[in-house]
Amino acid sequence: MHPDTSLLQPSRPSERSRNYLGLALIASIALTACAGKEAAKPEAQLVYTNANILTVDQSNAQAEAVAIRDGKILAVGAAKDIAGFIGANTKVVDLQGKTMIPGIYDAHSHFAVAKLTGTFVADLNSPPIGTVRNIGDIVTLLKAQQAKVGAKEWVSGSGYDDTLLAEKRHPTRADLDQISATQPIFLTHVSGHLAVANSAALALAGITASTPNPEGGVIRKNAKGEPDGVLEETALYLVAKIRPALTDAQQREGIRLAGQWYASHGVTTANHGAATTPALLKMLDETALAGKLPIRVVTWSGFDTMDAVDKVKLSSGKIKVGGVKEFSDGSIQGYTGYLGEHYHTPFHGDTHYRGFPRFTREDLAARVLKVHESGRQIMIHANGDAAIDDVLYAYRKAQEASPRKDARQVLIHSQMMREDQLDEVKRLAAIPSFFVLHTYYWGDRHRDIFIGPDRASRISPARSAKERGLVYTIHTDTPIVPMEPMRLIWSAVNRATTSGVVLGAEQRIPVADALRATTINAAYQNFEEKERGSIEVGKYADMVVLSDNLAKVDPMAIKDIKVLETIVEGQSVYQAAR
């Protein structure tokens, strides 16, 4: 899934640190004895001690203290051993038994737009995220937004979910025309894969009864053959591209707010997993240079922007250009996910409907090959198993045509990945990134409406990935759902739905694995596992202090754990009110 990014102005992994020899020397000086006499230990600038540290190293070792110098981890181990790094100028923080974990590494979200909903566009989410229960609530909130922006500006809203509305349908142009038929109004679905436009917005986009469906999209029509306002997949861009972008000041404020939000939930490296433009990339870097971005951000370019973003000079040290993002299908709950078998509940009475792909299999393979041959990493959104088939075909063909070691091809969401597809993922050494929070937010409806109980019980098959020894990640896809890493881990461990039912108990994973999937594995996904993702000597001191030990609390209580402090490269960037 992806959010509405049209309000923003309009790859390869960046060069990784190669100073491993220097880091090894630091570790050697810090932790070894020489010729029977202990070597001199460098003085730490900061030491956290009396802690329960879950290092997430290769053996999942625990420690009591960590020493930091120049933003990197100098030593980690028993408190008595780390005491040797404490000097006259060392700041010592006694954590009084609190749990420390590596900083959360966001495997996939849409950082730059994460705080736009509710700030600059109306928040149309239903419970448990928002308050909308019917189309009348949507109309009320949009009227309030209209009063805020005035009578001449576009009225925008985001996050509505037709399956949670009392009417069990999408709003239409007729519903929005109740607010105004002359002032443009544009709403995006919670999935980001559908939208609704009123008559004014459709007219400005030139959409009429005779407008053909764009490739990879659908303009829905009513019984009279007229557009009803609902736009699927690429069709929504026909309107989105003419909607005025937010001002420069609004976008910068959105970035600032997102940085604070992510930091408050323990995220030390965020992801903007959308088609980043040069303008947005510069804005992120400038915001960081201005001291208004407390965390790091890895951005993904799009197929059409990958060359342009690579030419942007970055100066802050906090922004990195990662891989190239592409789409294979849409959203299962929007009926645009591409399935191998028909949807459980027929779509508009069509008992054979399986959704549809964004590209033909061969067209997708051609796009992947171009990215692959450029040396860049590729990550493709794929929810339905038919879409995953197409992605795996494209990845396999790219490797056959141009073999590359350690390409780390990624499948984003991987909702309906089958067992045989997981076997192919292993053969390709690819990485599935699971949107496991679907089991909570949409699990009941996947079971009852979209894909039925059997297929729903194994969405986001993390346990099957674990059993094959795959490196996999889990993600929130914010702003599709809130940036709540503890709830993300909780969801992977418990697989509980909003009704409290366990959906697919056999796909639950241990807490330690869920933690790895949000830290070291996510760093690995972005070629940063030697620099971040675990609390080990030589790595950046990205760490989080928690209110409880997520390894020991009742698994159902993991979602209630609070972040007390977030540390990025040795600097405290968030502290909870005490």
PDB file of N, CA, C and O in Angstrom, residues 378-412:
ATOM      1  N   ILE A 378      16.340  -2.998  -5.961  1.00  0.00           N
ATOM      2  CA  ILE A 378      14.948  -2.840  -6.348  1.00  0.00           C
ATOM      3  C   ILE A 378      14.048  -3.399  -5.250  1.00  0.00           C
ATOM      4  O   ILE A 378      14.333  -4.450  -4.679  1.00  0.00           O
ATOM      5  N   MET A 379      12.984  -2.668  -4.923  1.00  0.00           N
ATOM      6  CA  MET A 379      11.982  -3.144  -3.969  1.00  0.00           C
ATOM      7  C   MET A 379      10.601  -2.929  -4.577  1.00  0.00           C
ATOM      8  O   MET A 379      10.267  -1.828  -5.028  1.00  0.00           O
ATOM      9  N   ILE A 380       9.807  -4.000  -4.622  1.00  0.00           N
ATOM     10  CA  ILE A 380       8.532  -3.939  -5.326  1.00  0.00           C
ATOM     11  C   ILE A 380       7.382  -4.262  -4.384  1.00  0.00           C
ATOM     12  O   ILE A 380       7.403  -5.266  -3.672  1.00  0.00           O
ATOM     13  N   HIS A 381       6.393  -3.390  -4.407  1.00  0.00           N
ATOM     14  CA  HIS A 381       5.145  -3.578  -3.671  1.00  0.00           C
ATOM     15  C   HIS A 381       4.371  -4.725  -4.313  1.00  0.00           C
ATOM     16  O   HIS A 381       4.062  -4.694  -5.505  1.00  0.00           O
ATOM     17  N   ALA A 382       4.050  -5.751  -3.520  1.00  0.00           N
ATOM     18  CA  ALA A 382       3.253  -6.878  -4.014  1.00  0.00           C
ATOM     19  C   ALA A 382       2.463  -7.455  -2.852  1.00  0.00           C
ATOM     20  O   ALA A 382       3.042  -7.952  -1.883  1.00  0.00           O
ATOM     21  N   ASN A 383       1.141  -7.408  -2.937  1.00  0.00           N
ATOM     22  CA  ASN A 383       0.271  -7.952  -1.900  1.00  0.00           C
ATOM     23  C   ASN A 383      -0.280  -9.324  -2.272  1.00  0.00           C
ATOM     24  O   ASN A 383      -0.162 -10.283  -1.527  1.00  0.00           O
ATOM     25  N   GLY A 384      -0.950  -9.419  -3.419  1.00  0.00           N
ATOM     26  CA  GLY A 384      -1.553 -10.670  -3.834  1.00  0.00           C
ATOM     27  C   GLY A 384      -0.532 -11.680  -4.331  1.00  0.00           C
ATOM     28  O   GLY A 384       0.550 -11.314  -4.797  1.00  0.00           O
ATOM     29  N   ASP A 385      -0.875 -12.968  -4.248  1.00  0.00           N
ATOM     30  CA  ASP A 385       0.087 -13.988  -4.652  1.00  0.00           C
ATOM     31  C   ASP A 385       0.350 -13.984  -6.149  1.00  0.00           C
ATOM     32  O   ASP A 385       1.457 -14.340  -6.592  1.00  0.00           O
ATOM     33  N   ALA A 386      -0.620 -13.577  -6.967  1.00  0.00           N
ATOM     34  CA  ALA A 386      -0.357 -13.472  -8.402  1.00  0.00           C
ATOM     35  C   ALA A 386       0.636 -12.346  -8.677  1.00  0.00           C
ATOM     36  O   ALA A 386       1.511 -12.467  -9.545  1.00  0.00           O
ATOM     37  N   ALA A 387       0.519 -11.246  -7.936  1.00  0.00           N
ATOM     38  CA  ALA A 387       1.487 -10.152  -8.072  1.00  0.00           C
ATOM     39  C   ALA A 387       2.873 -10.610  -7.626  1.00  0.00           C
ATOM     40  O   ALA A 387       3.885 -10.266  -8.244  1.00  0.00           O
ATOM     41  N   ILE A 388       2.928 -11.389  -6.547  1.00  0.00           N
ATOM     42  CA  ILE A 388       4.213 -11.905  -6.060  1.00  0.00           C
ATOM     43  C   ILE A 388       4.836 -12.834  -7.094  1.00  0.00           C
ATOM     44  O   ILE A 388       6.059 -12.817  -7.308  1.00  0.00           O
ATOM     45  N   ASP A 389       4.011 -13.647  -7.771  1.00  0.00           N
ATOM     46  CA  ASP A 389       4.524 -14.487  -8.859  1.00  0.00           C
ATOM     47  C   ASP A 389       5.227 -13.637  -9.916  1.00  0.00           C
ATOM     48  O   ASP A 389       6.314 -13.976 -10.389  1.00  0.00           O
ATOM     49  N   ASP A 390       4.597 -12.531 -10.289  1.00  0.00           N
ATOM     50  CA  ASP A 390       5.179 -11.655 -11.309  1.00  0.00           C
ATOM     51  C   ASP A 390       6.498 -11.052 -10.841  1.00  0.00           C
ATOM     52  O   ASP A 390       7.459 -10.939 -11.614  1.00  0.00           O
ATOM     53  N   VAL A 391       6.546 -10.642  -9.583  1.00  0.00           N
ATOM     54  CA  VAL A 391       7.769 -10.040  -9.045  1.00  0.00           C
ATOM     55  C   VAL A 391       8.900 -11.064  -9.014  1.00  0.00           C
ATOM     56  O   VAL A 391      10.038 -10.768  -9.415  1.00  0.00           O
ATOM     57  N   LEU A 392       8.614 -12.259  -8.534  1.00  0.00           N
ATOM     58  CA  LEU A 392       9.651 -13.288  -8.479  1.00  0.00           C
ATOM     59  C   LEU A 392      10.138 -13.657  -9.876  1.00  0.00           C
ATOM     60  O   LEU A 392      11.334 -13.902 -10.085  1.00  0.00           O
ATOM     61  N   TYR A 393       9.237 -13.673 -10.838  1.00  0.00           N
ATOM     62  CA  TYR A 393       9.625 -13.911 -12.227  1.00  0.00           C
ATOM     63  C   TYR A 393      10.586 -12.818 -12.701  1.00  0.00           C
ATOM     64  O   TYR A 393      11.630 -13.107 -13.313  1.00  0.00           O
ATOM     65  N   ALA A 394      10.237 -11.566 -12.390  1.00  0.00           N
ATOM     66  CA  ALA A 394      11.080 -10.441 -12.811  1.00  0.00           C
ATOM     67  C   ALA A 394      12.445 -10.483 -12.133  1.00  0.00           C
ATOM     68  O   ALA A 394      13.481 -10.234 -12.779  1.00  0.00           O
ATOM     69  N   TYR A 395      12.472 -10.810 -10.849  1.00  0.00           N
ATOM     70  CA  TYR A 395      13.747 -10.892 -10.130  1.00  0.00           C
ATOM     71  C   TYR A 395      14.613 -12.027 -10.679  1.00  0.00           C
ATOM     72  O   TYR A 395      15.829 -11.875 -10.851  1.00  0.00           O
ATOM     73  N   ARG A 396      13.981 -13.153 -10.954  1.00  0.00           N
ATOM     74  CA  ARG A 396      14.728 -14.297 -11.482  1.00  0.00           C
ATOM     75  C   ARG A 396      15.302 -13.986 -12.865  1.00  0.00           C
ATOM     76  O   ARG A 396      16.477 -14.262 -13.143  1.00  0.00           O
ATOM     77  N   LYS A 397      14.493 -13.382 -13.718  1.00  0.00           N
ATOM     78  CA  LYS A 397      14.957 -13.043 -15.061  1.00  0.00           C
ATOM     79  C   LYS A 397      16.100 -12.033 -15.020  1.00  0.00           C
ATOM     80  O   LYS A 397      17.046 -12.099 -15.825  1.00  0.00           O
ATOM     81  N   ALA A 398      16.016 -11.082 -14.108  1.00  0.00           N
ATOM     82  CA  ALA A 398      17.080 -10.076 -13.992  1.00  0.00           C
ATOM     83  C   ALA A 398      18.394 -10.733 -13.585  1.00  0.00           C
ATOM     84  O   ALA A 398      19.462 -10.421 -14.150  1.00  0.00           O
ATOM     85  N   GLN A 399      18.331 -11.664 -12.649  1.00  0.00           N
ATOM     86  CA  GLN A 399      19.549 -12.335 -12.201  1.00  0.00           C
ATOM     87  C   GLN A 399      20.107 -13.261 -13.279  1.00  0.00           C
ATOM     88  O   GLN A 399      21.329 -13.409 -13.406  1.00  0.00           O
ATOM     89  N   GLU A 400      19.211 -13.861 -14.038  1.00  0.00           N
ATOM     90  CA  GLU A 400      19.687 -14.724 -15.130  1.00  0.00           C
ATOM     91  C   GLU A 400      20.357 -13.912 -16.223  1.00  0.00           C
ATOM     92  O   GLU A 400      21.385 -14.327 -16.790  1.00  0.00           O
ATOM     93  N   ALA A 401      19.813 -12.737 -16.512  1.00  0.00           N
ATOM     94  CA  ALA A 401      20.368 -11.897 -17.578  1.00  0.00           C
ATOM     95  C   ALA A 401      21.637 -11.175 -17.144  1.00  0.00           C
ATOM     96  O   ALA A 401      22.547 -10.942 -17.953  1.00  0.00           O
ATOM     97  N   SER A 402      21.684 -10.819 -15.864  1.00  0.00           N
ATOM     98  CA  SER A 402      22.818 -10.036 -15.367  1.00  0.00           C
ATOM     99  C   SER A 402      23.106 -10.438 -13.923  1.00  0.00           C
ATOM    100  O   SER A 402      22.698  -9.749 -12.990  1.00  0.00           O
ATOM    101  N   PRO A 403      23.778 -11.564 -13.714  1.00  0.00           N
ATOM    102  CA  PRO A 403      23.985 -12.075 -12.356  1.00  0.00           C
ATOM    103  C   PRO A 403      24.693 -11.055 -11.461  1.00  0.00           C
ATOM    104  O   PRO A 403      25.683 -10.442 -11.864  1.00  0.00           O
ATOM    105  N   ARG A 404      24.131 -10.880 -10.269  1.00  0.00           N
ATOM    106  CA  ARG A 404      24.729  -9.975  -9.280  1.00  0.00           C
ATOM    107  C   ARG A 404      24.726 -10.653  -7.928  1.00  0.00           C
ATOM    108  O   ARG A 404      23.716 -11.207  -7.502  1.00  0.00           O
ATOM    109  N   LYS A 405      25.847 -10.613  -7.254  1.00  0.00           N
ATOM    110  CA  LYS A 405      25.885 -11.115  -5.888  1.00  0.00           C
ATOM    111  C   LYS A 405      25.306 -10.064  -4.943  1.00  0.00           C
ATOM    112  O   LYS A 405      25.502  -8.882  -5.119  1.00  0.00           O
ATOM    113  N   ASP A 406      24.590 -10.538  -3.968  1.00  0.00           N
ATOM    114  CA  ASP A 406      24.088  -9.667  -2.900  1.00  0.00           C
ATOM    115  C   ASP A 406      23.233  -8.517  -3.431  1.00  0.00           C
ATOM    116  O   ASP A 406      23.395  -7.370  -3.050  1.00  0.00           O
ATOM    117  N   ALA A 407      22.294  -8.823  -4.315  1.00  0.00           N
ATOM    118  CA  ALA A 407      21.419  -7.787  -4.870  1.00  0.00           C
ATOM    119  C   ALA A 407      20.360  -7.334  -3.872  1.00  0.00           C
ATOM    120  O   ALA A 407      19.859  -6.212  -3.959  1.00  0.00           O
ATOM    121  N   ARG A 408      19.993  -8.214  -2.951  1.00  0.00           N
ATOM    122  CA  ARG A 408      19.006  -7.915  -1.911  1.00  0.00           C
ATOM    123  C   ARG A 408      17.708  -7.346  -2.490  1.00  0.00           C
ATOM    124  O   ARG A 408      17.215  -6.296  -2.068  1.00  0.00           O
ATOM    125  N   GLN A 409      17.169  -8.054  -3.452  1.00  0.00           N
ATOM    126  CA  GLN A 409      15.879  -7.667  -4.028  1.00  0.00           C
ATOM    127  C   GLN A 409      14.799  -7.834  -2.953  1.00  0.00           C
ATOM    128  O   GLN A 409      14.777  -8.824  -2.229  1.00  0.00           O
ATOM    129  N   VAL A 410      13.901  -6.856  -2.855  1.00  0.00           N
ATOM    130  CA  VAL A 410      12.926  -6.813  -1.756  1.00  0.00           C
ATOM    131  C   VAL A 410      11.504  -6.911  -2.295  1.00  0.00           C
ATOM    132  O   VAL A 410      11.178  -6.326  -3.329  1.00  0.00           O
ATOM    133  N   LEU A 411      10.658  -7.641  -1.576  1.00  0.00           N
ATOM    134  CA  LEU A 411       9.225  -7.686  -1.862  1.00  0.00           C
ATOM    135  C   LEU A 411       8.500  -7.000  -0.716  1.00  0.00           C
ATOM    136  O   LEU A 411       8.510  -7.491   0.419  1.00  0.00           O
ATOM    137  N   ILE A 412       7.909  -5.841  -1.007  1.00  0.00           N
ATOM    138  CA  ILE A 412       7.246  -5.048   0.014  1.00  0.00           C
ATOM    139  C   ILE A 412       5.819  -5.562   0.236  1.00  0.00           C
ATOM    140  O   ILE A 412       5.055  -5.715  -0.715  1.00  0.00           O
TER     141      ILE A 412
END
